[in-house]
Amino acid sequence: AGMAAPATLQRSVVSPAGRHTASLIFLHGSGDTGQGARTWIKQILNQDMAFPHIKVIYPTAPARPYTPMKGAFSNVWFDRYKISNDCPEHIESIDSMCLGLTDLINNEIKNGIAKNRILIGGFSMGGGMAMHLAYRFHQDLAGVFALSSFLNKDSAVYQALERNESVLPELFQCHGTADELVLYSWGEETNKMLKSLGVSTSLHTFPNLNHELSRTELEKLKIWIVKKLPVEAAN
């Protein structure tokens, strides 16, 4: 009994050109879809974010009532009391989505992909979701990336890491200094907190970038992805 099993998440997938030996899960921002995030990235790069050996998966968050939109339904990974780093987290919705995304990770493992060959990250709320998923439940993933994202000041992630002994996935973070929705200072504070709790982090700062993705940022991200998930020599 307990919680009902989460429904399988809809997704858009970019298959690897060659032998599939690693997987990347990209979580969209609030109100978007997996297909929407994929299309946005494709417009910026003039092509899909694709790799010879890495399958790229863009899942879609199920629609749910979203408090910052006065309870209107939206495709969000979890609810928030408000868009601020200074309020409690809506932990029930975060934890139930961690179950659904764990199914997605386990599905890749069933397909023969080692856990340390799976990367997870996302834009905005998607990056926040990825940090919860990796640092609280899946500390053996290859790495985490968070683009224009943040964690609340008293985040359950920080609480989990205070008690942690194991080696943690590296965090690749990007943030625009002109972001008016998720302030640069929130991203910076998140980075400092995680670093102080033993996470190896980098924070790439983009002057004049608002709450959006840029080509330079995506090119940097791609280089980091291949560093974390290198092509394996054929056995």
GROMACS .gro file of C-alpha atoms in nm:
model
  235
    1ALA     CA    1   0.000   0.000   0.000
    2GLY     CA    2   0.132   0.348   0.082
    3MET     CA    3   0.160   0.592  -0.203
    4ALA     CA    4   0.022   0.499  -0.543
    5ALA     CA    5   0.295   0.423  -0.794
    6PRO     CA    6   0.360   0.737  -0.999
    7ALA     CA    7   0.244   0.714  -1.360
    8THR     CA    8   0.522   0.672  -1.616
    9LEU     CA    9   0.643   1.015  -1.720
   10GLN     CA   10   0.597   1.122  -2.081
   11ARG     CA   11   0.929   1.202  -2.245
   12SER     CA   12   1.108   1.316  -2.556
   13VAL     CA   13   1.428   1.123  -2.635
   14VAL     CA   14   1.736   1.204  -2.846
   15SER     CA   15   1.903   0.870  -2.924
   16PRO     CA   16   2.280   0.838  -2.941
   17ALA     CA   17   2.432   0.813  -3.290
   18GLY     CA   18   2.643   0.512  -3.186
   19ARG     CA   19   2.648   0.253  -2.907
   20HIS     CA   20   2.442   0.366  -2.605
   21THR     CA   21   2.669   0.356  -2.296
   22ALA     CA   22   2.545   0.653  -2.090
   23SER     CA   23   2.226   0.852  -2.027
   24LEU     CA   24   2.143   1.214  -1.952
   25ILE     CA   25   1.814   1.324  -1.796
   26PHE     CA   26   1.724   1.691  -1.856
   27LEU     CA   27   1.443   1.836  -1.642
   28HIS     CA   28   1.251   2.133  -1.786
   29GLY     CA   29   1.157   2.450  -1.600
   30SER     CA   30   0.811   2.514  -1.449
   31GLY     CA   31   0.523   2.519  -1.696
   32ASP     CA   32   0.727   2.367  -1.979
   33THR     CA   33   0.738   2.010  -2.120
   34GLY     CA   34   1.018   1.772  -2.214
   35GLN     CA   35   0.950   1.838  -2.581
   36GLY     CA   36   0.945   2.213  -2.513
   37ALA     CA   37   1.287   2.206  -2.343
   38ARG     CA   38   1.432   1.993  -2.623
   39THR     CA   39   1.298   2.235  -2.889
   40TRP     CA   40   1.430   2.539  -2.698
   41ILE     CA   41   1.780   2.388  -2.677
   42LYS     CA   42   1.760   2.289  -3.045
   43GLN     CA   43   1.677   2.649  -3.140
   44ILE     CA   44   1.974   2.784  -2.942
   45LEU     CA   45   2.226   2.529  -3.075
   46ASN     CA   46   2.071   2.504  -3.425
   47GLN     CA   47   2.063   2.127  -3.364
   48ASP     CA   48   1.964   1.877  -3.095
   49MET     CA   49   2.198   1.842  -2.800
   50ALA     CA   50   2.320   1.500  -2.917
   51PHE     CA   51   2.615   1.268  -2.851
   52PRO     CA   52   2.756   0.954  -3.013
   53HIS     CA   53   2.713   0.746  -2.694
   54ILE     CA   54   2.472   0.933  -2.465
   55LYS     CA   55   2.093   0.902  -2.478
   56VAL     CA   56   1.931   1.235  -2.383
   57ILE     CA   57   1.593   1.206  -2.208
   58TYR     CA   58   1.359   1.502  -2.159
   59PRO     CA   59   1.074   1.392  -1.929
   60THR     CA   60   0.760   1.601  -1.878
   61ALA     CA   61   0.638   1.685  -1.528
   62PRO     CA   62   0.273   1.587  -1.470
   63ALA     CA   63   0.026   1.876  -1.441
   64ARG     CA   64  -0.063   1.968  -1.081
   65PRO     CA   65  -0.207   2.267  -0.895
   66TYR     CA   66   0.072   2.522  -0.853
   67THR     CA   67   0.047   2.767  -0.563
   68PRO     CA   68   0.245   3.059  -0.721
   69MET     CA   69  -0.015   3.051  -1.002
   70LYS     CA   70  -0.304   3.064  -0.748
   71GLY     CA   71  -0.356   2.688  -0.774
   72ALA     CA   72  -0.390   2.673  -1.154
   73PHE     CA   73  -0.266   2.347  -1.309
   74SER     CA   74   0.087   2.359  -1.444
   75ASN     CA   75   0.359   2.112  -1.550
   76VAL     CA   76   0.580   2.149  -1.244
   77TRP     CA   77   0.810   1.898  -1.071
   78PHE     CA   78   0.683   2.008  -0.729
   79ASP     CA   79   0.478   2.280  -0.563
   80ARG     CA   80   0.623   2.590  -0.397
   81TYR     CA   81   0.466   2.813  -0.135
   82LYS     CA   82   0.624   3.103  -0.324
   83ILE     CA   83   0.913   3.166  -0.561
   84SER     CA   84   1.164   3.259  -0.293
   85ASN     CA   85   1.462   3.098  -0.122
   86ASP     CA   86   1.329   3.215   0.211
   87CYS     CA   87   1.027   2.989   0.272
   88PRO     CA   88   0.980   2.620   0.359
   89GLU     CA   89   1.001   2.360   0.082
   90HIS     CA   90   0.687   2.174  -0.029
   91ILE     CA   91   0.853   1.848   0.067
   92GLU     CA   92   0.558   1.612   0.001
   93SER     CA   93   0.543   1.703  -0.367
   94ILE     CA   94   0.924   1.697  -0.400
   95ASP     CA   95   0.944   1.350  -0.247
   96SER     CA   96   0.662   1.203  -0.454
   97MET     CA   97   0.830   1.327  -0.775
   98CYS     CA   98   1.161   1.178  -0.659
   99LEU     CA   99   0.983   0.839  -0.677
  100GLY     CA  100   0.867   0.896  -1.036
  101LEU     CA  101   1.214   1.009  -1.144
  102THR     CA  102   1.375   0.714  -0.963
  103ASP     CA  103   1.166   0.489  -1.191
  104LEU     CA  104   1.319   0.671  -1.489
  105ILE     CA  105   1.673   0.616  -1.355
  106ASN     CA  106   1.597   0.248  -1.281
  107ASN     CA  107   1.467   0.206  -1.633
  108GLU     CA  108   1.805   0.314  -1.773
  109ILE     CA  109   1.982   0.075  -1.533
  110LYS     CA  110   1.753  -0.208  -1.656
  111ASN     CA  111   1.869  -0.117  -2.008
  112GLY     CA  112   2.226  -0.192  -1.902
  113ILE     CA  113   2.349   0.159  -1.818
  114ALA     CA  114   2.560   0.175  -1.498
  115LYS     CA  115   2.439   0.426  -1.238
  116ASN     CA  116   2.770   0.617  -1.256
  117ARG     CA  117   2.703   0.662  -1.630
  118ILE     CA  118   2.380   0.858  -1.568
  119LEU     CA  119   2.378   1.238  -1.537
  120ILE     CA  120   2.082   1.445  -1.421
  121GLY     CA  121   2.014   1.815  -1.431
  122GLY     CA  122   1.784   2.082  -1.558
  123PHE     CA  123   1.678   2.440  -1.601
  124SER     CA  124   1.532   2.648  -1.316
  125MET     CA  125   1.291   2.427  -1.114
  126GLY     CA  126   1.432   2.129  -1.308
  127GLY     CA  127   1.779   2.197  -1.163
  128GLY     CA  128   1.632   2.223  -0.812
  129MET     CA  129   1.456   1.889  -0.865
  130ALA     CA  130   1.780   1.731  -0.990
  131MET     CA  131   1.970   1.845  -0.678
  132HIS     CA  132   1.706   1.688  -0.450
  133LEU     CA  133   1.707   1.366  -0.649
  134ALA     CA  134   2.085   1.325  -0.664
  135TYR     CA  135   2.201   1.456  -0.327
  136ARG     CA  136   1.923   1.300  -0.119
  137PHE     CA  137   1.847   0.972  -0.300
  138HIS     CA  138   2.104   0.892  -0.571
  139GLN     CA  139   2.450   0.995  -0.454
  140ASP     CA  140   2.613   0.748  -0.696
  141LEU     CA  141   2.507   0.929  -1.017
  142ALA     CA  142   2.779   1.063  -1.251
  143GLY     CA  143   2.700   1.429  -1.181
  144VAL     CA  144   2.437   1.700  -1.151
  145PHE     CA  145   2.385   2.026  -1.339
  146ALA     CA  146   2.164   2.319  -1.243
  147LEU     CA  147   2.101   2.607  -1.483
  148SER     CA  148   1.939   2.921  -1.330
  149SER     CA  149   1.838   2.715  -1.024
  150PHE     CA  150   1.844   2.741  -0.646
  151LEU     CA  151   1.763   2.559  -0.323
  152ASN     CA  152   1.571   2.714  -0.032
  153LYS     CA  153   1.773   2.829   0.268
  154ASP     CA  154   1.670   2.536   0.493
  155SER     CA  155   1.658   2.279   0.209
  156ALA     CA  156   1.621   1.908   0.288
  157VAL     CA  157   1.925   1.867   0.059
  158TYR     CA  158   2.144   2.055   0.307
  159GLN     CA  159   2.003   1.853   0.596
  160ALA     CA  160   2.079   1.525   0.415
  161LEU     CA  161   2.437   1.631   0.334
  162GLU     CA  162   2.515   1.732   0.693
  163ARG     CA  163   2.490   1.362   0.782
  164ASN     CA  164   2.670   1.238   0.473
  165GLU     CA  165   3.000   1.049   0.454
  166SER     CA  166   3.013   0.926   0.091
  167VAL     CA  167   3.168   1.082  -0.220
  168LEU     CA  168   2.909   1.305  -0.387
  169PRO     CA  169   2.834   1.375  -0.755
  170GLU     CA  170   2.998   1.691  -0.889
  171LEU     CA  171   2.771   1.992  -0.950
  172PHE     CA  172   2.795   2.209  -1.263
  173GLN     CA  173   2.600   2.530  -1.209
  174CYS     CA  174   2.529   2.822  -1.445
  175HIS     CA  175   2.347   3.146  -1.365
  176GLY     CA  176   2.287   3.480  -1.535
  177THR     CA  177   2.358   3.792  -1.328
  178ALA     CA  178   2.052   3.967  -1.480
  179ASP     CA  179   1.808   3.689  -1.373
  180GLU     CA  180   1.496   3.861  -1.236
  181LEU     CA  181   1.303   3.544  -1.146
  182VAL     CA  182   1.569   3.332  -0.973
  183LEU     CA  183   1.817   3.586  -0.839
  184TYR     CA  184   2.185   3.527  -0.907
  185SER     CA  185   2.250   3.558  -0.532
  186TRP     CA  186   2.018   3.258  -0.468
  187GLY     CA  187   2.219   3.045  -0.710
  188GLU     CA  188   2.546   3.167  -0.561
  189GLU     CA  189   2.429   3.093  -0.206
  190THR     CA  190   2.317   2.743  -0.312
  191ASN     CA  191   2.662   2.682  -0.462
  192LYS     CA  192   2.844   2.803  -0.147
  193MET     CA  193   2.624   2.591   0.082
  194LEU     CA  194   2.675   2.273  -0.123
  195LYS     CA  195   3.050   2.335  -0.142
  196SER     CA  196   3.066   2.379   0.237
  197LEU     CA  197   2.885   2.042   0.272
  198GLY     CA  198   3.144   1.856   0.064
  199VAL     CA  199   3.010   1.881  -0.291
  200SER     CA  200   3.266   1.956  -0.562
  201THR     CA  201   3.101   2.251  -0.740
  202SER     CA  202   3.160   2.499  -1.019
  203LEU     CA  203   2.954   2.813  -1.079
  204HIS     CA  204   2.964   2.968  -1.425
  205THR     CA  205   2.845   3.328  -1.427
  206PHE     CA  206   2.686   3.486  -1.734
  207PRO     CA  207   2.674   3.868  -1.729
  208ASN     CA  208   2.353   4.022  -1.871
  209LEU     CA  209   2.180   3.683  -1.900
  210ASN     CA  210   1.824   3.682  -1.765
  211HIS     CA  211   1.619   3.370  -1.674
  212GLU     CA  212   1.709   3.188  -1.995
  213LEU     CA  213   1.963   2.961  -2.161
  214SER     CA  214   2.248   3.085  -2.380
  215ARG     CA  215   2.453   2.920  -2.650
  216THR     CA  216   2.783   2.973  -2.463
  217GLU     CA  217   2.632   2.812  -2.155
  218LEU     CA  218   2.503   2.507  -2.347
  219GLU     CA  219   2.841   2.463  -2.521
  220LYS     CA  220   3.014   2.469  -2.179
  221LEU     CA  221   2.758   2.222  -2.045
  222LYS     CA  222   2.819   1.984  -2.339
  223ILE     CA  223   3.195   1.984  -2.272
  224TRP     CA  224   3.130   1.905  -1.903
  225ILE     CA  225   2.882   1.627  -1.993
  226VAL     CA  226   3.141   1.450  -2.209
  227LYS     CA  227   3.404   1.496  -1.936
  228LYS     CA  228   3.171   1.324  -1.687
  229LEU     CA  229   3.046   1.063  -1.938
  230PRO     CA  230   3.340   0.993  -2.168
  231VAL     CA  231   3.308   0.757  -2.466
  232GLU     CA  232   3.398   0.410  -2.338
  233ALA     CA  233   3.645   0.199  -2.529
  234ALA     CA  234   3.460  -0.096  -2.687
  235ASN     CA  235   3.495  -0.407  -2.470
   0.00000   0.00000   0.00000
